[in-house]
Short mmCIF file of C-alpha atoms in Angstrom, two decimals:
data_model
loop_
_atom_site.label_atom_id
_atom_site.label_comp_id
_atom_site.label_asym_id
_atom_site.label_seq_id
_atom_site.Cartn_x
_atom_site.Cartn_y
_atom_site.Cartn_z
CA MET A 35 66.13 38.41 -47.89
CA ASP A 36 65.72 37.86 -44.33
CA ASP A 37 63.91 37.56 -40.76
CA ASP A 38 64.09 41.38 -41.01
CA HIS A 39 63.89 42.81 -43.96
CA TRP A 40 60.16 40.62 -43.67
CA MET A 41 59.31 41.34 -40.47
CA ASP A 42 59.73 45.08 -41.33
CA GLU A 43 56.97 44.31 -43.84
CA ALA A 44 54.35 42.96 -40.60
CA LEU A 45 55.81 45.92 -38.74
CA LYS A 46 54.25 48.73 -41.99
CA GLU A 47 51.05 46.64 -41.51
CA ALA A 48 51.32 47.56 -37.72
CA GLU A 49 51.60 50.77 -38.41
CA ARG A 50 48.40 50.84 -40.31
CA ALA A 51 47.27 49.50 -36.96
CA TYR A 52 47.88 51.82 -35.19
CA ARG A 53 46.93 54.65 -37.67
CA GLY A 54 43.67 53.87 -37.04
CA GLY A 55 43.53 54.09 -33.92
CA GLU A 56 43.71 49.87 -33.42
CA VAL A 57 46.22 47.37 -31.32
CA PRO A 58 49.93 48.06 -33.57
CA VAL A 59 50.00 44.49 -34.66
CA GLY A 60 51.26 43.68 -37.70
CA ALA A 61 51.28 39.88 -40.38
CA VAL A 62 52.95 39.12 -43.31
CA VAL A 63 52.28 35.59 -44.93
CA VAL A 64 55.76 35.13 -47.38
CA ILE A 65 56.00 32.24 -49.49
CA GLY A 66 59.62 32.18 -51.06
CA ASP A 67 60.42 35.63 -52.39
CA ARG A 68 56.83 37.26 -52.02
CA VAL A 69 54.65 38.53 -49.71
CA VAL A 70 50.75 36.64 -50.19
CA GLY A 71 48.32 38.00 -47.70
CA ARG A 72 48.83 40.75 -45.34
CA GLY A 73 47.10 41.49 -42.48
CA HIS A 74 46.76 44.48 -38.60
CA ASN A 75 44.94 44.65 -36.32
CA GLN A 76 40.84 44.80 -37.56
CA ILE A 77 39.35 44.35 -34.19
CA GLU A 78 37.58 48.18 -33.30
CA SER A 79 37.11 49.24 -37.48
CA LEU A 80 34.91 45.99 -37.90
CA LYS A 81 34.13 45.59 -35.27
CA ASP A 82 34.87 41.98 -35.39
CA PRO A 83 37.10 39.75 -31.28
CA THR A 84 38.25 37.80 -34.45
CA ALA A 85 39.57 40.55 -36.58
CA HIS A 86 43.56 39.96 -35.40
CA ALA A 87 46.34 40.24 -37.62
CA GLU A 88 47.02 36.79 -38.01
CA MET A 89 43.68 35.40 -38.78
CA ILE A 90 43.21 38.83 -41.93
CA ALA A 91 47.15 37.34 -42.98
CA ILE A 92 45.92 34.02 -43.57
CA THR A 93 42.93 34.57 -44.99
CA ALA A 94 44.17 36.51 -47.22
CA ALA A 95 47.56 33.53 -48.20
CA CYS A 96 45.12 31.12 -48.14
CA GLY A 97 42.84 33.98 -51.10
CA TYR A 98 46.07 33.99 -53.00
CA LYS A 99 47.05 30.52 -52.77
CA ASN A 100 43.51 29.33 -53.46
CA ASP A 101 44.04 26.87 -50.63
CA TRP A 102 44.09 26.61 -47.00
CA ARG A 103 47.32 24.65 -46.38
CA LEU A 104 50.18 27.03 -46.02
CA ASP A 105 52.69 24.78 -45.35
CA ASP A 106 55.20 26.47 -48.00
CA ALA A 107 54.25 29.21 -45.76
CA THR A 108 55.78 31.57 -43.34
CA MET A 109 54.43 33.98 -40.86
CA TYR A 110 55.94 37.57 -39.87
CA VAL A 111 53.76 38.89 -36.63
CA THR A 112 55.47 41.87 -34.42
CA LEU A 113 53.49 40.08 -31.28
CA GLU A 114 54.28 36.00 -30.47
CA PRO A 115 49.97 35.01 -31.44
CA CYS A 116 47.23 34.35 -28.54
CA LEU A 117 46.01 30.89 -29.22
CA MET A 118 42.99 31.77 -31.36
CA CYS A 119 45.78 32.67 -33.53
CA GLY A 120 47.99 30.10 -32.53
CA GLY A 121 44.65 27.35 -33.70
CA ALA A 122 45.04 28.82 -37.29
CA ILE A 123 48.95 28.76 -37.97
CA ILE A 124 47.36 25.04 -36.83
CA LEU A 125 45.20 24.87 -38.73
CA SER A 126 46.50 26.65 -41.69
CA ARG A 127 49.68 23.73 -41.44
CA LEU A 128 52.90 26.89 -41.97
CA LYS A 129 55.52 25.57 -41.95
CA ARG A 130 57.52 28.99 -39.65
CA LEU A 131 56.64 31.94 -37.62
CA VAL A 132 58.60 34.71 -37.22
CA TYR A 133 57.31 37.11 -34.21
CA GLY A 134 58.87 40.04 -32.84
CA ALA A 135 57.45 41.48 -29.98
CA SER A 136 56.87 38.17 -26.23
CA ASP A 137 52.98 38.59 -24.88
CA PRO A 138 53.23 37.77 -21.34
CA ARG A 139 49.34 38.31 -20.85
CA MET A 140 48.36 35.45 -23.81
CA GLY A 141 51.16 34.55 -26.26
CA CYS A 142 50.76 31.21 -27.61
CA CYS A 143 54.45 30.26 -28.56
CA GLY A 144 55.51 30.28 -25.09
CA SER A 145 55.10 33.01 -22.29
CA MET A 146 51.38 32.06 -22.03
CA TYR A 147 50.50 28.60 -23.37
CA GLU A 148 52.89 26.53 -26.27
CA ILE A 149 51.15 25.31 -28.86
CA LEU A 150 53.57 25.86 -31.72
CA GLY A 151 56.93 25.33 -31.73
CA GLU A 152 58.47 21.80 -30.40
CA LYS A 153 56.27 21.02 -26.48
CA GLY A 154 53.26 22.28 -28.15
CA GLN A 155 50.22 20.89 -30.02
CA GLY A 156 52.22 22.33 -32.96
CA ALA A 157 55.31 21.02 -32.88
CA GLY A 158 55.33 20.52 -37.67
CA VAL A 159 56.28 24.91 -36.89
CA GLU A 160 59.13 26.55 -36.53
CA VAL A 161 59.03 28.67 -34.26
CA VAL A 162 61.52 31.91 -33.83
CA GLY A 163 60.69 34.57 -31.63
CA GLY A 164 62.31 38.41 -31.04
CA VAL A 165 63.30 39.62 -35.10
CA ARG A 166 62.65 43.17 -34.34
CA GLU A 167 61.15 42.94 -30.78
CA GLU A 168 62.86 46.63 -29.62
CA GLU A 169 61.15 47.74 -32.77
CA CYS A 170 57.72 45.60 -32.09
CA LYS A 171 57.56 46.19 -28.19
CA SER A 172 58.13 50.00 -28.89
CA LEU A 173 54.52 50.48 -31.01
CA ILE A 174 52.92 48.35 -28.61
CA GLN A 175 53.55 50.45 -25.19
CA THR A 176 53.39 53.23 -27.35
CA PHE A 177 50.15 52.68 -27.91
CA PHE A 178 49.21 52.59 -24.69
CA LYS A 179 50.80 55.58 -22.94
CA GLU A 180 49.41 57.53 -25.62
CA ARG A 181 45.56 55.71 -24.68
CA ARG A 182 45.86 55.90 -20.92
CA THR A 183 47.02 59.38 -20.92
CA GLU A 184 43.57 60.22 -23.08
CA VAL A 185 41.98 58.79 -20.82
CA GLU A 186 43.53 60.34 -17.37
CA LYS A 187 42.99 63.42 -19.49
CA LYS A 188 39.07 62.43 -19.94
CA ARG A 189 39.02 62.34 -16.16
#
């Protein structure tokens, strides 16, 4: 199975967030040929600013593995991680990160900051960006366009 296949799983999680009124970001953690952790944004529903898709997926993967070290795992996430999530990726020792759309406002893999990849503190993490980028970006853009329309209707 390739990066496109696993990004499809992350997109399914992003769609769950979308249906729940959350910013549509989804993530999965994969070891071998198995998803061992899933997550989607739940900031609004949990009233928790740390409830990002990546954090939830890492927690689930650590629970599955019964270890905080995920050095044999790859994370697939629909949006370039923020600094908080990048820190969690470094601390959990993920081997590889694959993301869909870049995040020019908060991204930590080269867009706004660079803590992951060959130049960052997380130099041991292989980073691949732009996988199914248009699909990932389109879902987020549609979400925010709908939110702006709702706000305008209330005026």
